[in-house]
Coordinates of C-alpha atoms and ligand atoms in Angstrom, one line a residue:
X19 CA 2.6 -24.8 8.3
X20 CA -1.3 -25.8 6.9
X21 CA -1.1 -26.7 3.4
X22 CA -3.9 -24.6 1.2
X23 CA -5.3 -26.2 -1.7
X24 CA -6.3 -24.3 -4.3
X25 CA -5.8 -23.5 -8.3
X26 CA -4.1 -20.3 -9.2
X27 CA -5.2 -18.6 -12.7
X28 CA -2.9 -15.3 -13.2
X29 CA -4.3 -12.7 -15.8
X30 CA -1.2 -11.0 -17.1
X31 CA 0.8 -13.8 -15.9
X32 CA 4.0 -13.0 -18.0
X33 CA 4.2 -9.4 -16.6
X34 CA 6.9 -7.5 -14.6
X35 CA 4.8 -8.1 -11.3
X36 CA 3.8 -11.5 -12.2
X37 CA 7.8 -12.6 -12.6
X38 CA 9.5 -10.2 -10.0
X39 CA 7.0 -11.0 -7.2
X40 CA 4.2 -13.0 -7.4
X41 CA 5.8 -16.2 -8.1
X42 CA 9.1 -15.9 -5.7
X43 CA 6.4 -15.2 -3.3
X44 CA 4.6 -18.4 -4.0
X45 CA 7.7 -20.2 -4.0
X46 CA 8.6 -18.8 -0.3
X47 CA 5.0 -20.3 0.5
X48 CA 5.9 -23.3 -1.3
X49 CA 9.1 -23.8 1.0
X50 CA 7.3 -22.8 3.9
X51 CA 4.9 -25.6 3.3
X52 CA 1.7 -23.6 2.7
X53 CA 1.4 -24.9 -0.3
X54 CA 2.7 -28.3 -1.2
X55 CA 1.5 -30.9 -4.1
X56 CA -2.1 -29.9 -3.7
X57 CA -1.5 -26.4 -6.1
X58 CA -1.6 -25.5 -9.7
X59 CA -0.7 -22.3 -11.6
X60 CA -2.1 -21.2 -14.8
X61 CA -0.7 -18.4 -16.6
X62 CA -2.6 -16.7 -19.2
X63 CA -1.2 -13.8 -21.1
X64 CA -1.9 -13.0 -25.1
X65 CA 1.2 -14.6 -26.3
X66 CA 1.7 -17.7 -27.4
X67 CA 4.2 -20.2 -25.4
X68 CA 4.4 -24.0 -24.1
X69 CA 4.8 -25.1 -20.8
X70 CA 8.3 -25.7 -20.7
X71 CA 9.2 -22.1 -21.6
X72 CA 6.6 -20.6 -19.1
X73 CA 8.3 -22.9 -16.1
X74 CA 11.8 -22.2 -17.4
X75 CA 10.7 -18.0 -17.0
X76 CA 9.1 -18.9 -13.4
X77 CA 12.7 -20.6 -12.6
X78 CA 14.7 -17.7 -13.8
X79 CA 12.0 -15.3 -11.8
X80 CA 13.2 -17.3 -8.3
X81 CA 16.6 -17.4 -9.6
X82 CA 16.4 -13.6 -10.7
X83 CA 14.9 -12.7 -7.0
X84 CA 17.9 -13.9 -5.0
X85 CA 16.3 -17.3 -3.8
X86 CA 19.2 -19.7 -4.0
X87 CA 17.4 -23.0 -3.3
X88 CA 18.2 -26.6 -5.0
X89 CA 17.2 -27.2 -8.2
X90 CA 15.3 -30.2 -7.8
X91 CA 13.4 -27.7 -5.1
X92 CA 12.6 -25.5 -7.9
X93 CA 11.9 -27.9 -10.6
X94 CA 8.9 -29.6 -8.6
X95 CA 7.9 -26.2 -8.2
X96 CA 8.0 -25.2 -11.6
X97 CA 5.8 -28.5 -12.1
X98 CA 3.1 -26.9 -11.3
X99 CA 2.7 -24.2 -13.7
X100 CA 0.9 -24.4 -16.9
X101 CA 0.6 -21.7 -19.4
X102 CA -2.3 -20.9 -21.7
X103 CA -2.3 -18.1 -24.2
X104 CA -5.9 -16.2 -23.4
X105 CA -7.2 -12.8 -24.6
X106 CA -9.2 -11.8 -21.9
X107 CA -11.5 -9.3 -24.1
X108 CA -12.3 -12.8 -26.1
X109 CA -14.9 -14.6 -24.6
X110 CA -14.7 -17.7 -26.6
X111 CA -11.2 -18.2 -25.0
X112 CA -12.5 -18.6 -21.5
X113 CA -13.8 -22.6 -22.6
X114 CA -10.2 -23.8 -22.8
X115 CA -9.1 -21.7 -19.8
X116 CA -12.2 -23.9 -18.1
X117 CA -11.2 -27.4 -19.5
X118 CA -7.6 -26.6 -18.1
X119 CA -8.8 -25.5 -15.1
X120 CA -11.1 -28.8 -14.3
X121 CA -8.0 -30.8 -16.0
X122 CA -5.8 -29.2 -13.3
X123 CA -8.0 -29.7 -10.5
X124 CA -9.1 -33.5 -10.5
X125 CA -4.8 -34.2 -11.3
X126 CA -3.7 -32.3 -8.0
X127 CA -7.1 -32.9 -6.2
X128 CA -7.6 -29.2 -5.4
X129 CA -11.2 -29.4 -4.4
X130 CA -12.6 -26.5 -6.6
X131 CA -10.4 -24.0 -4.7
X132 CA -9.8 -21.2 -7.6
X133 CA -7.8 -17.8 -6.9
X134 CA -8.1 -15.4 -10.0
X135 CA -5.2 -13.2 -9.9
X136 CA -5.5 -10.1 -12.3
X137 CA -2.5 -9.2 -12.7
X138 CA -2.6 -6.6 -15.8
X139 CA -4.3 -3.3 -17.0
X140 CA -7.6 -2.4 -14.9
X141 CA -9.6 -2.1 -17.9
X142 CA -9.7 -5.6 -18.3
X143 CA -11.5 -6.3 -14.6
X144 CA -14.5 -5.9 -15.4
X145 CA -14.5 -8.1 -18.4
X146 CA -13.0 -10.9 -16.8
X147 CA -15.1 -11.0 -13.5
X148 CA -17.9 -11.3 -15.9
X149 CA -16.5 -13.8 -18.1
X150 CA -14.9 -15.9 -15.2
X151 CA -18.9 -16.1 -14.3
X152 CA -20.6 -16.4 -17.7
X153 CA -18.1 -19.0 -18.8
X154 CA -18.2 -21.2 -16.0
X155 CA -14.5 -20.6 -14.7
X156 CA -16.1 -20.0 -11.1
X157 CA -16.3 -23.2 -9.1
X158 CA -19.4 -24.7 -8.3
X159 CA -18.5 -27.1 -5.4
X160 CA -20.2 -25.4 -2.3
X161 CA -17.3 -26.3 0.0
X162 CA -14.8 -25.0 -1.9
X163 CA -13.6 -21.2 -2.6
X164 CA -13.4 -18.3 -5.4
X165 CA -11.3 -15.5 -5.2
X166 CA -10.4 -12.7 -6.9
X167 CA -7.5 -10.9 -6.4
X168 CA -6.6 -7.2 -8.3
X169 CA -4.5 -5.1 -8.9
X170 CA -4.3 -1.5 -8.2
X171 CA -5.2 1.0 -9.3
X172 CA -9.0 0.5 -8.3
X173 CA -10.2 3.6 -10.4
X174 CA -9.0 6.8 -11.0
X175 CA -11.8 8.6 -9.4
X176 CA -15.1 7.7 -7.4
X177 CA -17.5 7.3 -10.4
X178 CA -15.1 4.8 -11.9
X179 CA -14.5 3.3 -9.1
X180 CA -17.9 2.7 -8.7
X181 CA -18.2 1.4 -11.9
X182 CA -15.9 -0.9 -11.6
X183 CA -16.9 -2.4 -8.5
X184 CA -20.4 -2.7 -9.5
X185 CA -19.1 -4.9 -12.4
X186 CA -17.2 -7.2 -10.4
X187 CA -20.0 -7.7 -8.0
X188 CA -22.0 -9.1 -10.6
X189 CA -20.0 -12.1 -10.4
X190 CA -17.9 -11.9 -6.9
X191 CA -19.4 -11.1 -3.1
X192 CA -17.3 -8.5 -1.3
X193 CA -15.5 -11.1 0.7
X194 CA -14.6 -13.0 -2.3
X195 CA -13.1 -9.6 -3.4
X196 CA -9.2 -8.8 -2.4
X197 CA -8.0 -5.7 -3.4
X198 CA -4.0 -5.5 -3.1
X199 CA -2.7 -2.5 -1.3
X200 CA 1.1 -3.6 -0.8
X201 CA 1.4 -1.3 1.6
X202 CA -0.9 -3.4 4.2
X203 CA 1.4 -6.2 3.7
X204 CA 3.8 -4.5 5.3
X205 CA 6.0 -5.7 8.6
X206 CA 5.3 -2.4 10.2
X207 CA 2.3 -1.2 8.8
X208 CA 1.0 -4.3 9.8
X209 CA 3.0 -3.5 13.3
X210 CA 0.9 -0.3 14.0
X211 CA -2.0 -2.7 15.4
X212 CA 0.4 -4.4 17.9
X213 CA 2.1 -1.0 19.0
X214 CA -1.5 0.5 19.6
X215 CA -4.0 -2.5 21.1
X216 CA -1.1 -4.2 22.7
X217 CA 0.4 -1.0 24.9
X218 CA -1.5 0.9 28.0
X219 CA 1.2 2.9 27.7
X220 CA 0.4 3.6 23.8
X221 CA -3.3 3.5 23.5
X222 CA -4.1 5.6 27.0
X223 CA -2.3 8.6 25.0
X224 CA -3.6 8.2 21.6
X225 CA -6.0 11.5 21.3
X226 CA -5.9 14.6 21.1
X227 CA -5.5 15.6 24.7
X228 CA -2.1 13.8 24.0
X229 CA -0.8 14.0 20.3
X230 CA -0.3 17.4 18.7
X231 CA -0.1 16.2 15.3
X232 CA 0.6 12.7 13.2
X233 CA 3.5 12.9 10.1
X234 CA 3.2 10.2 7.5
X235 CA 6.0 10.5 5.0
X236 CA 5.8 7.7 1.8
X237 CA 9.2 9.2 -0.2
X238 CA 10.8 8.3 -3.1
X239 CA 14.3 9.1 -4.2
X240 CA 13.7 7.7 -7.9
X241 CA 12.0 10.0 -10.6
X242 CA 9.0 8.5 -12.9
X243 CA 11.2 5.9 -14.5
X244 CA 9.6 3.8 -17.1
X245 CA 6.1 4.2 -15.8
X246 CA 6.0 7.3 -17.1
X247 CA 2.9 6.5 -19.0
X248 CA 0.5 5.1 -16.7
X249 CA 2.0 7.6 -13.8
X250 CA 1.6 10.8 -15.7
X251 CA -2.1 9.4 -15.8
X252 CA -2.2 9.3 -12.2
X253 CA -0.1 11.4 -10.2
X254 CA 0.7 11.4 -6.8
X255 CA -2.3 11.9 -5.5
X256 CA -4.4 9.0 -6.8
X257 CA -1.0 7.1 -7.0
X258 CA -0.1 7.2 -3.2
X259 CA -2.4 9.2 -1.2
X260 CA -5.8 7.2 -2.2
X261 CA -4.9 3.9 -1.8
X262 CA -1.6 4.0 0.8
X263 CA -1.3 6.6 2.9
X264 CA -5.5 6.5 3.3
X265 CA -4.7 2.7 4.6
X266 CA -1.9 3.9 6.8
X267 CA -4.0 7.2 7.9
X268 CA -7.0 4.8 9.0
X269 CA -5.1 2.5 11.0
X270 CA -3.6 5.4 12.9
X271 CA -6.7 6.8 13.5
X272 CA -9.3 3.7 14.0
X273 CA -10.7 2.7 17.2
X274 CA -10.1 -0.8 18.9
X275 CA -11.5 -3.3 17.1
X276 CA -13.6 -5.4 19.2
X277 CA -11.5 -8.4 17.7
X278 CA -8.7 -8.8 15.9
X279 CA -10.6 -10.2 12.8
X280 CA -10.8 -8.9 9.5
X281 CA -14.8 -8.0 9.8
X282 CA -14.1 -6.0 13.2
X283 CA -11.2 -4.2 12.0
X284 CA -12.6 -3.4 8.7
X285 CA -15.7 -1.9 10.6
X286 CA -13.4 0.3 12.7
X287 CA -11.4 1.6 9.7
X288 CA -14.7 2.9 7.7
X289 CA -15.7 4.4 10.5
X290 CA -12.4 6.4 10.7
X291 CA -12.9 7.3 7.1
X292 CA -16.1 8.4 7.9
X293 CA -15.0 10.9 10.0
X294 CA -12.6 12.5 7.8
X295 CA -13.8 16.2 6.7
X296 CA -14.5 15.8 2.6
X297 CA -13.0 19.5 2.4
X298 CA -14.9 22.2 0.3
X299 CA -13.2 23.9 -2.4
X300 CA -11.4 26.5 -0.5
X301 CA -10.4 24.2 2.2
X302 CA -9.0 21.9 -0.3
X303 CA -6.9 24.5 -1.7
X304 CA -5.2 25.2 1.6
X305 CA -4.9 22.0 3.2
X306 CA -3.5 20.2 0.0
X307 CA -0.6 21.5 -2.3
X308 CA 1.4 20.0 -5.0
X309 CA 4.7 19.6 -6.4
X310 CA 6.7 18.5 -10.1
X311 CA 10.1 18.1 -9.6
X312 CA 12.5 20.3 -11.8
X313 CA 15.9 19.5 -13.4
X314 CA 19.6 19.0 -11.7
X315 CA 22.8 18.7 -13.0
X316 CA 22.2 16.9 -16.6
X317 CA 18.9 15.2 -15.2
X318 CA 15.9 16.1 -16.9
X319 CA 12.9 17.4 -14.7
X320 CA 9.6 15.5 -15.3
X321 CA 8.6 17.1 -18.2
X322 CA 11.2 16.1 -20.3
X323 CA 11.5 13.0 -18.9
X324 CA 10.5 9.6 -21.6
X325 CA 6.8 9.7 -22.6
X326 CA 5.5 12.6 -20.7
X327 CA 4.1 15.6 -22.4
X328 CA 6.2 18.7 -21.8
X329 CA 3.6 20.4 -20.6
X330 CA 2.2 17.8 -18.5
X331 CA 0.5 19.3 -14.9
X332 CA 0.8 16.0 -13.5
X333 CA 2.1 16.3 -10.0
X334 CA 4.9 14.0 -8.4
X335 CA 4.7 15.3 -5.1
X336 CA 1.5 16.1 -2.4
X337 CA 1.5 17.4 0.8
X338 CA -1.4 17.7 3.1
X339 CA -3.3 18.2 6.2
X340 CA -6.4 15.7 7.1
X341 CA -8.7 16.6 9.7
X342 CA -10.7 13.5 12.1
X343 CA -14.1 15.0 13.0
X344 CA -14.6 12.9 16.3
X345 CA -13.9 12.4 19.5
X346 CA -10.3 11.1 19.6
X347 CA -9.1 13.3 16.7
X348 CA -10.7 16.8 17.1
X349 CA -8.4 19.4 16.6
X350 CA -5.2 17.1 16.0
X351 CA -4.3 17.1 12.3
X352 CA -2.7 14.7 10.2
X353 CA 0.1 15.6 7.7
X354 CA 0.6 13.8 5.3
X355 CA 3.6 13.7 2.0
X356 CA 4.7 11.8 -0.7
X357 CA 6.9 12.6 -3.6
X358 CA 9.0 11.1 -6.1
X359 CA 12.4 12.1 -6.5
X360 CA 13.2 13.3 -2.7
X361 CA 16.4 13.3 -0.8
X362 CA 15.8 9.3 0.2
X363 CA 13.4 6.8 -0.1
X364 CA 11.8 5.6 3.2
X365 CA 8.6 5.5 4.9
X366 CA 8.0 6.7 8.2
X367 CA 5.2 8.0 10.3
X368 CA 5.7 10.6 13.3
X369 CA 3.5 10.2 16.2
X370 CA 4.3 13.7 17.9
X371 CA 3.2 14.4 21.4
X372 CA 2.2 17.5 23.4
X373 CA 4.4 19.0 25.5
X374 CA 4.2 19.3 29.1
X375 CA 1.9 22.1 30.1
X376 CA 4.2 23.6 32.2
X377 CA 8.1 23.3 31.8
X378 CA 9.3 23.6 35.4
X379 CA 13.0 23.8 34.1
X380 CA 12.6 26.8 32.6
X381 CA 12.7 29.6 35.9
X382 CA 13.9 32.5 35.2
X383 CA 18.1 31.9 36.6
X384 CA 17.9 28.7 33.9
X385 CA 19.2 28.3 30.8
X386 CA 17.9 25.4 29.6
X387 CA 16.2 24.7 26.4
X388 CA 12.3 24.5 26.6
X389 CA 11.2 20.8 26.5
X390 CA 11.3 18.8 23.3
X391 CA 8.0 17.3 22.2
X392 CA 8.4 13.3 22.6
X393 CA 8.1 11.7 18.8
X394 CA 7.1 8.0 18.9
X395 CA 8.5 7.4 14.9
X396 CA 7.3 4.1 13.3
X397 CA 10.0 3.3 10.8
X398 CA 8.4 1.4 7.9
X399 CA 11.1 1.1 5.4
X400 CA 14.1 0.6 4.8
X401 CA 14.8 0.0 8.2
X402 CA 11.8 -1.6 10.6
X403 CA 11.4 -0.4 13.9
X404 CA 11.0 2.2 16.6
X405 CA 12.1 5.4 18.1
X406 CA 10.6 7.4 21.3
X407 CA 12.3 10.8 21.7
X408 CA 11.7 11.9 25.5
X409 CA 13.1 13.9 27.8
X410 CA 16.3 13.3 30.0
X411 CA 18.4 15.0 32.5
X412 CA 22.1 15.8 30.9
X413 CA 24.7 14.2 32.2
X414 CA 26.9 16.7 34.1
X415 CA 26.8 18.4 37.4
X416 CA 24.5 21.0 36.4
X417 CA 20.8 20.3 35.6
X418 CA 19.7 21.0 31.9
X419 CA 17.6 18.7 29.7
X420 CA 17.8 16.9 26.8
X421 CA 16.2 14.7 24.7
X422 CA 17.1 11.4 24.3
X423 CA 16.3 8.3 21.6
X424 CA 15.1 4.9 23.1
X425 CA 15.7 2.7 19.5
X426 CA 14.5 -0.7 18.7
X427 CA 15.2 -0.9 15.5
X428 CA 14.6 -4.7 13.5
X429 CA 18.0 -6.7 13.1
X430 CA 19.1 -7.1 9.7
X431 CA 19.1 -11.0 10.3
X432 CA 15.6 -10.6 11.3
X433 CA 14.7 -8.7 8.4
X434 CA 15.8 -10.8 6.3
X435 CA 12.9 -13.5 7.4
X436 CA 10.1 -11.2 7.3
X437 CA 7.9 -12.2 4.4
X438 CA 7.9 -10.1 1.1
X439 CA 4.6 -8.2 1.5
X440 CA 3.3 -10.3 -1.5
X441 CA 3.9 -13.8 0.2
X442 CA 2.0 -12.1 3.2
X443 CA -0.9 -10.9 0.8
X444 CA -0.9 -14.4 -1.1
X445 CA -1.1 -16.7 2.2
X446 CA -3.8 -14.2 3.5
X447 CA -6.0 -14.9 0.3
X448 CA -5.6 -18.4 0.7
X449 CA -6.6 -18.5 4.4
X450 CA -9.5 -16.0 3.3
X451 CA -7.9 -13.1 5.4
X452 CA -9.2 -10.2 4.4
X453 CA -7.3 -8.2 6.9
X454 CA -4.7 -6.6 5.0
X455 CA -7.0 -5.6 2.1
X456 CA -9.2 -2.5 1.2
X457 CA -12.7 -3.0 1.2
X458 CA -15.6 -1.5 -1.0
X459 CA -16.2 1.2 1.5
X460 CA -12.5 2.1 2.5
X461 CA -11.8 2.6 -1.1
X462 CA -15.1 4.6 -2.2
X463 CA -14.6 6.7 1.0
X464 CA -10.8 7.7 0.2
X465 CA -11.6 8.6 -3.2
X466 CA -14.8 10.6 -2.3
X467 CA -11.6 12.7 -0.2
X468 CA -9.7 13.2 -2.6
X469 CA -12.1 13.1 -5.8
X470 CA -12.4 17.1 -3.6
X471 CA -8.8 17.7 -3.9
X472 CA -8.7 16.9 -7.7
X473 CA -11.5 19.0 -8.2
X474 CA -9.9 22.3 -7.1
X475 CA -6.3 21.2 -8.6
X476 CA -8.1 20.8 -11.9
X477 CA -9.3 24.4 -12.2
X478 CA -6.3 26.0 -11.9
X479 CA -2.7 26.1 -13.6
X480 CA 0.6 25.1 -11.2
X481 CA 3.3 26.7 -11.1
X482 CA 5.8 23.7 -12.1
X483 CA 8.3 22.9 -11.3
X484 CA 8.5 23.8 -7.9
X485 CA 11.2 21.7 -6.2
X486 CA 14.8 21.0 -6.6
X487 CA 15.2 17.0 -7.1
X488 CA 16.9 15.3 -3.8
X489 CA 14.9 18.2 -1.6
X490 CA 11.7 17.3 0.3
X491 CA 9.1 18.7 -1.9
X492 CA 8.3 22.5 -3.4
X493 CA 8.1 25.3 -0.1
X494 CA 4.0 25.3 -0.1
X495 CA 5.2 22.2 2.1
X496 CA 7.1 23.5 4.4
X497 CA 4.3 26.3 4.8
X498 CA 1.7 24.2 4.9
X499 CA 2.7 23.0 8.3
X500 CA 4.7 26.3 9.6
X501 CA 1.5 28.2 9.1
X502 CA -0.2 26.2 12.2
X503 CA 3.4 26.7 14.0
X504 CA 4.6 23.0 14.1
X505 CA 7.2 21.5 11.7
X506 CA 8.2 18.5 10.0
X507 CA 10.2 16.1 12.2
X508 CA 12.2 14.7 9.3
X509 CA 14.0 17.5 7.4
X510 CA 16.9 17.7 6.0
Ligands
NAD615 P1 2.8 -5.6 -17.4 O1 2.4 -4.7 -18.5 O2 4.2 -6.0 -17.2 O3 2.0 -7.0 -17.6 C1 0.7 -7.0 -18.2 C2 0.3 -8.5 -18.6 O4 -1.0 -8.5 -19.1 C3 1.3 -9.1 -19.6 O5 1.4 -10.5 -19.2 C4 0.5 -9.0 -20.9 O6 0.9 -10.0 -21.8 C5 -0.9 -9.2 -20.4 N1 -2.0 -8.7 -21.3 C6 -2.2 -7.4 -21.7 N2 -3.3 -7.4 -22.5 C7 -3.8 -8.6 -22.5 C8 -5.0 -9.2 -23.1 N3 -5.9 -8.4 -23.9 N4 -5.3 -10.5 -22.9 C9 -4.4 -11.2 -22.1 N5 -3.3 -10.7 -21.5 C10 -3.0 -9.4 -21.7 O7 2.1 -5.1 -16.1 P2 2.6 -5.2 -14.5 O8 3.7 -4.2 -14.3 O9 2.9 -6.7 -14.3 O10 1.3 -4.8 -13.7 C11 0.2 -5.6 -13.6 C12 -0.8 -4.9 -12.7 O11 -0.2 -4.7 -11.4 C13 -1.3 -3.5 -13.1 O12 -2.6 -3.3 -12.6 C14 -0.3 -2.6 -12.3 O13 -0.9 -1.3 -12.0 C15 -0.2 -3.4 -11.0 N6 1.0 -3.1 -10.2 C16 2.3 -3.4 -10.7 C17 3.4 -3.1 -10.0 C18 4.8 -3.4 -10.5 O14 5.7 -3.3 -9.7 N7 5.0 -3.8 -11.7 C19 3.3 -2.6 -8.7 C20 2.0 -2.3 -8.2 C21 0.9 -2.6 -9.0

């Protein structure tokens, strides 16, 4: 492995994130050798604390994640981090954070290399891109690197998404810019490339003289837990469907990149997202629907669940139908759902295929079935791997079809190797890979789709709840897609 050089400053650096996944993933970088002695953390949060407590809370964090290495491992690890309390709205506070940061720098020779991670409420961005600049925090050394990493969610609509990224550009370039989508760090999110650019037999059929329709299914078996707060905010829609399943949707639908860089495959997914229809107000009522899960058993539904309002018209669950005006995708829709407290929590994406134009089994004297579709199904999570569903003679002395499952599905020893998607996303921002990370334009495009959808939902008064917890979502799902006579290839 290369070892990276490079100070780390996390903003909200005693968080849940901070603690459950951003420093067992550096520590899986650290025994992987990307980073080595030539690193330094800094965490900055309001309250007060010395070193020694802030390494002893990055040891239990390892300890807490299931990493069971030795202890004089994880103490030279720990050596590294330094704590400093900081208010970020205080711009006075940003001198010692400097002084620290130069301290830091000349004692593990880290060449100027500075990663700000803002790890904490988006509000605060802006402020800190500006003060990281005003204050000097930014390094000066021209062969060396800044980057900013944030958090999502980037905005809750376009205008303040725009906002906010024209604050941060006062101080940061778009490629200096990584915006997280944890999705993208993904084993087979990240996989969908491979399968597509690296298969004749896979890219020759991906259009719409081949595919009838694609599923993408993000579910979640949990209810709002204790995000109720931020998520009754948000929703599903700006939750999920802006930032992840507009990702998902774009590598599914890009062309082929000329290379597989981060500039050329950025390129390709913009153009994708340009070609989505922004729906008008009546299309964006039929294409899009929404659920709020109800109660079962003694389990509230969402509106009595901690901190939201009982009459709160947030929705946990959308459904969808997106529509590629070009080429490739004309006339083959996209469905898309996502929903919190579903029968199980996975993500998978159906790829389903015309059938054959003519079924020659079915003469008159036979009694076959008519041909199944084939379904190419990317399993995301839990499970990684693949499924094609095609057609195959039955085994008897008769001649019927039937269709059959080829299965490659990731073994669980091999699983167990594929990096977290945060230590993927962390070794990507210190190679300077913007690959698996949403650019400016992806972002302003998804929410310019869905800013549409909001619109209409906010003029009128839903019926909720509309679906039985452990189902998959309120009926307006099901006839969403049984109105254009195709179904949903997972169902319970
Ligand atoms: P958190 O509330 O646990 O942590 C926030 C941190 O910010 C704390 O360290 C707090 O002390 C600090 N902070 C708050 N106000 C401050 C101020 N004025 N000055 C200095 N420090 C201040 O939040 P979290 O769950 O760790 O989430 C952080 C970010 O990551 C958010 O943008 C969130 O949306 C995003 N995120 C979190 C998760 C998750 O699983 N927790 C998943 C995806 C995205």
């Amino acid at each position: 492995a290369t070892e990276r050089k490079a100070l780390f400053l996390f903003f909200g650096g005693t968080g849940d994130l901070a603690y459950r996944k951003l420093y067992p993933s550096l520590f899986n970088l650290y025994q992987k050798g990307n980073l080595r002695s030539h690193f330094a953390v800094i965490g900055t949060s309001r309250q007060a604390m010395d070193d020694d407590k802030f390494r002893a809370a990055v040891r239990k964090s390892l300890a807490d994640s299931g990493n069971r290495a030795d202890s004089k491992e994880v103490s030279d690890f720990s050596s590294h981090f330094y704590y400093q309390a900081h208010d970020v709205t205080n711009t006075a506070h940003y001198s010692v954070l400097k002084e620290a940061a130069e301290k830091l720098d000349k004692k593990y020779k880290l060449e100027g290399n500075r990663i700000f991670y803002l790890s904490m409420a988006p509000q605060f961005f802006g402020t800190i891109a500006q003060d990281l600049k005003s204050q000097g925090l930014m390094s000066t050394n021209k062969d060396a690197f800044n980057r900013l990493v944030i958090e999502k969610p980037f905005g809750r609509d376009y205008d303040s998404a725009k906002q906010l990224n024209d604050a941060l550009s006062k101080s940061f370039d778009e490629e200096q810019i990584f915006r997280i989508d944890h999705y993208l760090g993904k084993e087979m999110i990240q996989n969908i490339e491979a399968l597509r650019f690296g298969n004749t037999l896979v890219e020759s059929l991906w259009n719409n003289r081949y595919i009838d329709n694609i599923q993408v299914t993000l579910s979640e078996k949990l209810g709002v837990e204790e995000r109720a707060s931020y998520y009754d905010n948000s929703g599903a829609l700006r939750d999920m469907v802006q930032n992840h399943i507009m990702q998902i949707v774009s590598l599914l639908a890009m062309e082929q990149p000329v290379a597989f860089t981060d500039t050329d495959i950025r390129a390709e997914k913009v153009k994708a997202l340009r070609s989505l229809r922004v729906y008008n107000v009546a299309d964006a009522a039929t294409n899009f629907v929404r659920g709020q899960y109800g109660s079962i058993n003694d389990q509230p539904d969402y509106r009595h669940e901690d901190n939201v309002p009982e009459d709160s018209t947030t929705e946990t669950f959308v459904a969808g139908k997106l529509l590629f005006d070009n080429y490739r995708w004309s006339g083959t829709p996209f469905y898309v759902r996502t929903g919190k407290m579903l029968a199980d929590k996975f993500t998978r994406v159906d790829v389903v295929f015309k059938r054959p134009l003519v079924d020659i089994f079915a003469f008159p004297q036979s009694q076959n079935t008519p041909l199944a579709a084939n379904v190419l199904t990317i399993f995301v999570e839990p499970h990684a791997g693949f499924s094609l569903q095609l057609n195959a003679k039955t085994n008897d002395a008769g001649f019927s079809t039937e269709p059959i499952k080829l299965d490659y599905l990731v073994d669980a020893e091999k699983s167990k190797e594929t990096p977290e998607p945060y230590e993927r996303l962390l070794h990507d921002v210190l190679k300077g890979d913007g690959t698996n990370f949403s650019s400016w334009p992806e972002v302003s495009y998804a929410w310019k789709f869905v800013d549409q959808i909001r619109r209409v939902w906010d003029l009128q008064e839903p019926q909720f709840p509309n679906y039985t917890p452990h189902s998959m979502g309120p009926a307006a799902a099901e006839e969403l897609i049984q109105r254009d006579h195709r179904e949903w290839i997972y169902r319970l």
